Amino acid sequence: MKRKLALILSLVLVLSLVLAGCGSNNDSTSEGNTGSSSSNPAKTRDGAETLIIGMSEVKGDFIPVYYSTSYDGYVVDLIYDGLLSNDEEGNPVPHVAKEWELSEDHKTYTFHLRDDVKFSDGEPLTAKDIEFTYMVLCDPTYDGRYTDQVSQIVGLNEYRDGNAESIEGIKVIDDHTISFTFTEALTTHIWDCSFAIMPKHAFPEYKKGNVEAIKEQMQTPMGSGPFVLEKFEPKQYIEFKANPDYFMGAAKVDKIIFKFTTGETSMSEIEKGTIDVQIQVPPKGENKEIIEGTGYVNIVEYPQNGYGYMGWNLRDERLADKRVRQALMYGFNRQQFVDVYYQGYAKVCNVPISQVSWAYTDDINDYAYDPDKAIALLEEAGWMPGADGIREKDGNKLDFVWDTYTDSKFVETMIPMLKADWEKIGVKVEPNLMEYNSLVEKVYDKREFDMYNMAWSLSIDPDALELFHSSQDIPSGNNSVGFRNEENDKLMEAGRKEFDQTKRAEIYHEWAKLMNEELPYMFLTQNLEWEAVNERVSNWNTSPYVSFTNRNVILNVEIAQ
């Protein structure tokens, strides 16, 4: 299954983020430390037969149509399957669908399913389960984040707003054949067909107009994937057991635990051997020193497909003027922050496209630190220093609350640097720290903020309509900042309609320049992805488009005891 945007949303807690021009080491046993068995505490701990993966805390939304953070996404990935997966280059490849066809007008995809896929309770997965999943997404009471994946299915409006009992554009041809017909020919629709498949029989109480029946099972998911959720202890861990009847064969590891770690605890856990793998390790010299010093932990390294940012509320009249946003970007020494925090393992980010993407361009303004230019822009926009030194205009002051999250050295490093830099240009900012999941709710559900910082883990395709299109400026939508720009909407729509990749790249280069000028976010960093992997773990072969939940990884990972 391929998560669509974050790119699907999926929010990634910024413990770090960029792309440094280094080669990757994708085999956790290929080089690095080779400590002796007796010096490796992971081999002798209780439960050594279990693979324990350290990560940030999940929110607890484990139903595919409702998860929002990438950590909940990892849970969904282990439990559920989609029609498609992807290879290392990011191309769609068969999964539950053994093959598919695209009509001549590029509007209809027909998928032929494998006949050996079963849910973990033994019931077969059929085309009716796929139809069911998409009908939930099309439900008139659906209030999740993934409306864009069904927005162009033929018959959506008649089903959502009328009395239709089925969706014209979704046809179950037989138990192992299903087709999707869209109103427009868009190159991104292939991924719209790849949503994680939910079992219809597991939701007997669900009827059109009653998504609460889906939400009731938020923490009791059941899918067809390689693992089954055994236990969830909030704020502590999630435990999984292997599905012995998985259609691709049982995983080599019988038990997995996701243990929740923080920036304060992760390195200690990997040193003590209480976890086998820590994902999203900040790429810093001090962490490299700790990891190499163990003698039994290696770094798996590859360019990250994502970026960190600060989002500002564009509904706030103080931030609605792009000159103010540009001034704030010029007024923060992002390169100095990168140098201090990442110590050479990152680069600043200036556009919402990953540097690993074919759509990336560096023909843009780099917003190098320039406080004089920042001041000039603010004064051009009418913001003058008040008696207390804070700039003001029409009774408003450039005095902001920055909502952010606890337990992050990234944030701890950034706070004094941002405050000091913006103070020099007459802008005051005060951090408001909270738990990450509380921040997600405040930003996306309530939309009550001045500014906040997070990160995006992107999908393979550079399409970011779900993040920045005006249609996504809705409660719980991904356009939390309220960015509305007609040219942006046109370019994003054009990028979806073009099937020639060279021409698509030209469209996204133009879009990148627009975003670099409009700055719906203050773009911060892109970095290397580091995963600390105990030497007893083999076949941990992750890469920019292949996470550890990819079946080529998770089914083949082994641990030595």
XYZ file of C-alpha atoms in Angstrom:
561
model
C 0.000 0.000 0.000
C 1.262 3.455 -0.859
C 0.273 6.313 1.424
C -0.856 9.187 -0.719
C 0.419 12.493 0.447
C 1.722 12.552 3.767
C 2.377 13.083 0.868
C -0.488 11.458 2.854
C -0.650 13.808 5.096
C 0.873 12.510 6.978
C 2.405 14.648 9.563
C 5.907 13.808 10.566
C 7.144 15.036 13.925
C 10.182 17.103 13.117
C 12.920 15.705 15.226
C 15.055 16.610 12.243
C 14.811 17.120 8.581
C 17.313 17.445 4.758
C 19.202 16.340 1.917
C 22.953 16.315 2.206
C 24.751 15.098 -0.852
C 25.913 11.817 0.585
C 25.660 8.265 -0.635
C 23.182 5.982 1.125
C 23.815 2.837 3.093
C 20.648 0.803 2.667
C 21.832 -2.482 4.155
C 22.096 -2.414 7.911
C 24.708 -5.154 7.843
C 26.804 -4.022 4.905
C 29.172 -1.715 6.735
C 29.619 0.024 10.043
C 30.083 -1.544 13.456
C 30.722 -5.197 14.030
C 30.647 -5.563 17.790
C 30.810 -9.008 19.333
C 27.636 -10.853 20.327
C 28.471 -10.568 24.021
C 28.621 -6.736 23.813
C 25.201 -6.372 22.194
C 22.547 -6.013 24.939
C 19.654 -6.422 22.469
C 20.612 -10.086 22.013
C 20.269 -10.912 25.690
C 17.271 -8.825 26.744
C 13.967 -10.419 27.683
C 11.906 -10.901 24.543
C 14.928 -10.914 22.247
C 12.846 -12.709 19.617
C 10.750 -9.536 19.190
C 11.679 -6.729 16.797
C 11.251 -3.467 18.734
C 11.078 -0.262 16.683
C 11.355 3.129 18.390
C 9.237 6.001 17.079
C 7.198 8.966 18.237
C 3.840 8.353 19.870
C 0.857 7.540 17.690
C -2.418 9.434 17.928
C -4.461 6.222 18.015
C -6.355 6.517 14.716
C -5.818 3.108 13.094
C -8.642 3.074 10.542
C -7.310 3.864 7.027
C -9.939 6.486 6.227
C -9.172 8.464 9.389
C -5.494 8.247 10.307
C -3.593 11.531 10.128
C -0.052 11.152 11.474
C 2.634 9.151 9.758
C 3.087 7.095 12.929
C -0.540 5.976 12.807
C 0.148 5.443 9.103
C 2.813 2.853 9.932
C 0.198 0.949 11.947
C -2.244 1.109 9.036
C 0.471 -0.061 6.631
C 1.243 -3.188 8.661
C -2.408 -4.171 9.050
C -3.940 -3.323 5.670
C -3.198 -3.790 1.969
C -4.000 -1.682 -1.085
C -4.467 -2.541 -4.732
C -0.981 -1.217 -5.528
C 2.442 -0.826 -3.998
C 5.553 0.841 -5.415
C 9.090 -0.117 -6.343
C 12.301 1.614 -5.300
C 12.003 4.147 -8.124
C 8.467 5.039 -7.083
C 6.624 3.300 -9.911
C 3.270 1.655 -9.138
C 3.481 -2.140 -9.015
C 0.827 -4.847 -8.480
C -0.158 -5.838 -4.961
C -3.717 -6.968 -4.207
C -4.343 -6.172 -7.869
C -2.353 -8.564 -10.043
C -2.816 -6.320 -13.093
C -4.796 -3.360 -14.374
C -5.819 -1.560 -17.564
C -6.355 2.105 -18.378
C -9.001 3.104 -20.917
C -8.088 5.031 -24.050
C -9.539 8.232 -22.625
C -7.418 7.779 -19.453
C -10.507 8.014 -17.250
C -11.239 4.389 -16.297
C -8.936 2.015 -14.421
C -9.925 -1.645 -14.281
C -8.202 -3.800 -11.682
C -7.994 -7.586 -11.626
C -7.525 -8.893 -8.103
C -5.602 -11.850 -6.787
C -7.893 -14.619 -5.549
C -5.741 -15.668 -2.575
C -5.966 -12.564 -0.375
C -7.765 -12.992 2.950
C -8.412 -10.800 5.930
C -6.824 -11.927 9.170
C -10.132 -13.540 10.280
C -10.012 -15.827 7.243
C -12.649 -14.058 5.139
C -11.615 -13.507 1.486
C -10.895 -9.995 0.245
C -13.076 -9.191 -2.757
C -13.988 -6.269 -4.962
C -16.946 -5.573 -2.665
C -14.527 -4.686 0.148
C -12.789 -2.178 -2.103
C -16.131 -0.684 -3.097
C -17.079 -0.479 0.593
C -13.880 1.386 1.495
C -14.476 3.997 -1.171
C -18.161 4.358 -0.273
C -17.074 5.327 3.240
C -14.791 7.986 1.736
C -17.769 9.218 -0.330
C -20.212 9.173 2.594
C -22.050 12.485 3.122
C -21.050 12.423 6.817
C -17.383 11.515 6.203
C -15.229 14.098 7.994
C -11.710 12.788 7.440
C -8.810 14.159 5.423
C -8.999 12.057 2.287
C -11.926 13.536 0.372
C -9.612 14.516 -2.469
C -8.985 10.865 -3.375
C -12.632 10.452 -4.370
C -13.435 14.021 -5.458
C -13.457 13.164 -9.156
C -15.143 9.771 -9.158
C -18.151 9.796 -11.458
C -21.379 9.844 -9.466
C -19.853 11.189 -6.245
C -22.209 14.156 -5.951
C -25.288 12.085 -6.674
C -24.293 9.676 -3.910
C -23.095 12.242 -1.392
C -25.793 14.838 -1.922
C -28.684 12.788 -3.254
C -30.525 9.521 -2.836
C -28.241 7.273 -4.880
C -27.400 4.009 -3.129
C -24.328 3.290 -5.240
C -21.596 5.270 -6.957
C -21.749 5.219 -10.742
C -17.986 5.444 -11.200
C -17.198 2.428 -8.998
C -18.262 -0.842 -10.601
C -17.863 -4.281 -9.074
C -17.651 -6.420 -12.200
C -17.163 -9.667 -10.278
C -15.561 -10.737 -7.000
C -12.082 -10.148 -8.396
C -12.603 -7.269 -10.825
C -13.403 -3.630 -10.071
C -13.241 -0.413 -12.088
C -12.971 3.261 -11.184
C -14.135 5.952 -13.609
C -13.159 9.564 -13.052
C -14.642 12.767 -14.443
C -11.243 13.933 -15.694
C -8.132 12.231 -16.998
C -5.493 12.894 -14.339
C -2.122 11.209 -14.039
C -2.511 11.123 -10.252
C -5.634 8.938 -10.324
C -3.588 5.737 -10.302
C -2.672 6.515 -6.685
C -6.263 7.470 -5.860
C -7.102 3.825 -6.507
C -4.574 2.513 -3.996
C -6.317 3.251 -0.689
C -5.970 0.662 2.081
C -8.811 -1.849 1.849
C -11.199 -2.289 4.795
C -13.317 -5.443 5.303
C -17.003 -4.738 4.690
C -18.117 -7.567 6.986
C -16.268 -6.023 9.953
C -18.644 -3.034 10.002
C -22.150 -4.541 10.069
C -23.617 -1.441 11.739
C -22.428 0.921 9.033
C -24.961 2.453 6.693
C -24.765 5.519 4.491
C -24.809 8.591 6.708
C -23.392 6.831 9.763
C -19.594 7.126 9.778
C -19.680 6.891 13.568
C -19.981 3.138 13.074
C -16.563 3.276 11.406
C -15.010 5.476 14.075
C -16.139 3.114 16.826
C -13.512 0.651 15.632
C -10.705 3.204 15.418
C -8.439 1.189 17.725
C -9.564 -2.326 16.780
C -8.442 -2.510 13.154
C -8.536 -5.682 11.085
C -7.064 -5.971 7.619
C -5.411 -8.389 5.229
C -1.852 -7.238 5.941
C 1.193 -9.111 7.230
C 0.592 -8.197 10.882
C -2.302 -8.132 13.336
C -2.631 -5.616 16.161
C -2.388 -7.456 19.465
C -2.202 -4.687 22.084
C -2.157 -0.906 22.262
C -0.938 0.821 25.400
C -1.356 4.596 24.874
C 1.819 6.596 25.490
C 3.831 3.356 25.715
C 3.737 0.904 22.812
C 1.812 -1.074 20.190
C 2.299 -4.818 19.829
C 1.745 -6.804 16.624
C 1.902 -10.481 15.749
C 2.575 -11.871 12.287
C -0.345 -13.001 10.144
C 0.615 -16.635 9.387
C -1.731 -16.785 6.400
C -0.558 -13.638 4.648
C -0.871 -14.031 0.893
C 2.777 -13.095 0.273
C 3.968 -15.491 2.966
C 4.427 -14.990 6.694
C 6.964 -12.418 7.878
C 10.260 -13.814 9.140
C 9.786 -11.910 12.392
C 6.822 -13.213 14.374
C 6.356 -10.237 16.685
C 6.883 -6.471 16.354
C 6.541 -3.721 18.943
C 6.384 -0.011 18.187
C 7.830 1.568 21.334
C 7.188 5.282 21.767
C 10.386 7.266 22.212
C 11.248 10.956 22.321
C 14.228 13.083 21.388
C 15.346 12.716 24.997
C 15.091 8.922 25.206
C 15.739 7.465 21.757
C 19.546 7.368 21.835
C 19.568 5.906 25.337
C 17.141 3.183 24.233
C 19.226 2.204 21.222
C 22.406 2.174 23.337
C 20.848 -0.049 26.006
C 19.436 -2.436 23.404
C 15.873 -1.935 24.622
C 14.955 -1.160 21.011
C 16.398 -2.681 17.840
C 15.665 0.185 15.467
C 15.054 3.898 15.975
C 13.480 5.596 12.969
C 13.858 9.307 12.171
C 17.063 9.837 14.103
C 18.176 13.480 13.835
C 21.203 13.481 11.484
C 23.671 15.138 13.816
C 27.307 14.583 14.634
C 26.604 13.863 18.300
C 24.094 11.142 17.389
C 26.541 9.612 14.929
C 29.163 9.536 17.663
C 26.776 7.784 20.057
C 25.690 5.242 17.466
C 29.190 4.402 16.264
C 30.415 4.287 19.855
C 28.136 1.365 20.697
C 29.998 -1.028 18.435
C 26.727 -2.797 17.570
C 24.464 -0.205 15.932
C 24.665 1.029 12.329
C 23.183 4.031 10.545
C 20.958 3.356 7.532
C 21.036 6.614 5.581
C 19.149 7.972 2.576
C 17.738 11.305 1.343
C 14.422 12.111 2.972
C 11.342 12.544 0.833
C 9.884 15.383 2.855
C 10.532 18.777 4.425
C 10.036 20.743 7.614
C 8.164 24.022 7.715
C 6.473 26.684 9.789
C 2.858 27.235 8.810
C 1.226 30.590 9.377
C -2.459 31.352 9.586
C -3.191 33.302 6.416
C -6.655 34.173 7.738
C -4.824 36.468 10.177
C -4.683 39.889 8.508
C -1.145 40.399 9.846
C 0.074 37.417 7.813
C -2.174 37.835 4.781
C 0.321 40.210 3.118
C 3.049 38.160 1.427
C 5.559 40.955 2.103
C 5.234 40.187 5.809
C 5.768 36.479 5.152
C 8.777 37.210 2.965
C 10.193 39.491 5.652
C 9.840 36.777 8.285
C 11.653 34.361 5.961
C 14.495 36.829 5.305
C 14.557 37.668 9.002
C 15.338 34.153 10.268
C 18.860 32.849 9.765
C 17.805 29.393 8.632
C 21.307 28.467 7.480
C 22.703 29.216 10.926
C 19.994 27.042 12.474
C 20.868 24.199 10.092
C 24.568 24.566 10.907
C 23.978 24.587 14.660
C 21.415 21.826 14.848
C 22.397 19.501 11.990
C 26.136 20.193 12.003
C 26.499 19.778 8.252
C 23.919 17.027 7.712
C 21.149 19.185 6.229
C 20.232 21.988 3.840
C 17.689 24.766 4.017
C 14.458 24.268 2.099
C 12.864 26.894 -0.150
C 10.033 25.056 -1.940
C 7.468 22.383 -1.017
C 9.056 19.737 -3.249
C 11.570 17.184 -2.056
C 15.027 17.371 -3.555
C 14.757 13.651 -4.435
C 11.839 14.361 -6.789
C 12.058 14.733 -10.568
C 9.883 17.833 -10.141
C 12.399 19.724 -7.980
C 14.052 22.952 -9.147
C 16.620 25.196 -7.492
C 15.924 28.111 -9.860
C 14.308 30.063 -7.037
C 14.969 32.739 -4.418
C 17.038 31.223 -1.609
C 15.954 33.850 0.969
C 19.447 34.112 2.404
C 19.433 35.823 5.804
C 19.014 39.563 5.269
C 17.521 41.499 8.199
C 17.829 44.813 6.358
C 15.704 43.488 3.506
C 13.234 42.098 6.044
C 12.897 45.512 7.671
C 12.451 47.207 4.303
C 9.649 44.823 3.358
C 7.872 45.330 6.676
C 8.038 49.109 6.380
C 6.888 48.951 2.765
C 3.860 47.038 4.067
C 3.232 49.783 6.652
C 4.560 48.080 9.800
C 6.479 50.614 11.918
C 8.206 50.192 15.308
C 6.029 50.896 18.329
C 7.160 52.305 21.680
C 8.162 48.826 22.825
C 10.082 48.112 19.598
C 7.449 45.739 18.236
C 6.138 46.760 14.835
C 2.504 47.835 14.638
C -0.088 48.948 12.110
C -3.745 49.974 12.452
C -3.828 48.855 16.073
C -2.311 45.437 15.367
C 1.153 44.328 16.489
C 3.549 41.774 15.014
C 3.392 39.790 18.249
C 2.822 36.091 17.526
C 2.216 32.858 19.414
C 4.130 29.931 17.908
C 2.403 26.626 18.675
C 4.883 23.773 18.788
C 5.506 20.427 20.456
C 7.354 19.132 23.481
C 10.222 16.614 23.720
C 12.090 17.885 20.673
C 15.673 19.130 20.591
C 14.880 20.555 17.161
C 12.346 22.877 18.772
C 14.547 23.585 21.791
C 17.348 24.691 19.464
C 15.095 26.778 17.247
C 13.259 28.722 19.969
C 16.039 31.098 21.118
C 17.394 31.544 17.582
C 14.037 32.473 16.056
C 13.121 34.796 18.935
C 16.444 36.626 18.728
C 16.430 36.970 14.928
C 12.866 38.247 14.702
C 13.384 40.635 17.615
C 16.040 42.355 15.508
C 13.434 43.187 12.860
C 10.759 44.253 15.357
C 8.766 41.023 15.559
C 7.939 39.227 18.792
C 7.239 35.479 18.953
C 6.526 33.327 21.989
C 6.451 29.521 21.844
C 3.448 27.607 23.190
C 4.512 24.006 23.751
C 2.098 21.071 23.882
C 1.925 17.367 23.099
C 2.197 16.664 19.395
C -1.265 15.140 19.032
C -2.777 18.172 20.769
C -0.978 20.357 18.245
C -2.446 18.332 15.361
C -5.951 18.867 16.744
C -5.377 22.587 17.320
C -4.036 23.161 13.814
C -6.207 20.882 11.677
C -9.464 20.430 13.545
C -9.846 23.730 15.392
C -7.600 25.866 13.131
C -6.837 28.151 16.078
C -3.245 29.350 15.747
C -0.973 32.186 14.664
C 1.803 29.887 13.452
C 3.080 26.375 14.092
C 5.845 24.065 12.922
C 5.573 20.525 11.591
C 6.884 18.481 8.679
C 5.479 16.635 5.703
C 6.444 13.145 4.666
C 5.644 13.222 0.968
C 4.280 10.674 -1.449
C 6.030 9.624 -4.613
C 4.095 11.946 -6.896
C 4.886 15.679 -6.497
C 1.199 16.586 -6.656
C 0.378 18.548 -3.498
C -3.169 19.626 -4.270
C -4.329 18.124 -0.973
C -2.035 20.546 0.864
C -2.395 23.837 -0.973
C -5.469 23.905 -3.202
C -8.254 26.274 -2.151
C -10.705 23.345 -2.057
C -8.724 21.850 0.831
C -9.197 24.930 3.032
C -11.877 23.239 5.117
C -12.045 22.100 8.768
C -9.814 19.021 9.161
C -8.487 19.631 5.639
C -4.773 19.601 4.935
C -4.708 23.257 3.836
C -4.717 24.295 7.482
C -3.026 27.629 6.760
C -5.882 28.783 4.509
C -3.811 29.405 1.373
C -6.040 30.609 -1.468
C -4.418 31.640 -4.724
C -6.017 31.349 -8.161
C -2.734 30.822 -10.034
C -1.725 28.143 -7.550
C -4.996 26.287 -8.117
C -4.585 26.467 -11.905
C -1.021 25.139 -11.858
C -1.838 22.318 -9.465
C -4.777 21.271 -11.605
C -2.638 21.455 -14.767
C 0.054 19.292 -13.179
C -2.482 16.565 -12.577
C -3.822 16.636 -16.123
C -0.480 16.294 -17.909
C 0.636 12.697 -18.577
C 4.031 13.586 -20.101
C 6.532 13.732 -17.230
C 8.828 16.249 -18.920
C 5.925 18.633 -19.431
C 4.697 17.951 -15.901
C 8.123 18.900 -14.553
C 7.885 22.260 -16.338
C 4.513 22.896 -14.688
C 5.863 22.042 -11.239
C 8.915 24.231 -11.769
C 6.569 27.157 -12.444
C 4.488 26.189 -9.415
C 7.600 26.008 -7.229
C 8.528 29.573 -8.204
C 5.037 30.757 -7.307
C 5.158 29.044 -3.913
C 8.635 30.436 -3.325
C 7.218 33.920 -3.835
C 3.879 33.507 -2.015
C 5.308 31.513 0.929
C 2.223 29.843 2.412
C 4.816 28.296 4.751
C 8.194 29.383 6.005
C 10.148 26.488 4.541
C 12.811 25.247 6.914
C 14.809 22.120 6.156
C 15.257 18.975 4.104
C 17.652 16.385 5.374
C 18.996 12.901 5.349
C 16.842 10.206 6.853
C 18.755 8.300 9.518
C 17.614 5.049 11.051
C 19.678 3.525 13.835
C 19.645 -0.249 13.317
C 21.087 -2.818 15.694
C 23.504 -5.137 13.920
C 21.372 -8.149 14.852
C 18.738 -6.842 12.387
C 19.325 -7.800 8.765
C 17.576 -6.908 5.476
C 16.503 -3.458 6.703
C 16.666 -2.071 3.148
C 14.800 1.230 3.269
C 15.167 4.132 0.805
C 13.401 7.419 -0.067
C 10.327 5.713 -1.550
C 10.507 2.445 0.387
C 9.677 2.640 4.093
C 10.163 -0.224 6.514
C 6.487 -1.177 6.123
C 6.985 -1.904 2.420
C 6.435 -5.628 1.931
C 9.885 -6.085 0.374
C 11.336 -4.884 3.685
C 9.036 -5.951 6.512
C 8.522 -9.509 5.257
C 12.261 -10.115 4.897
C 13.663 -8.458 8.020
C 15.340 -10.988 10.318
C 16.824 -10.761 13.812
C 19.686 -12.757 15.275
C 19.262 -13.953 18.857
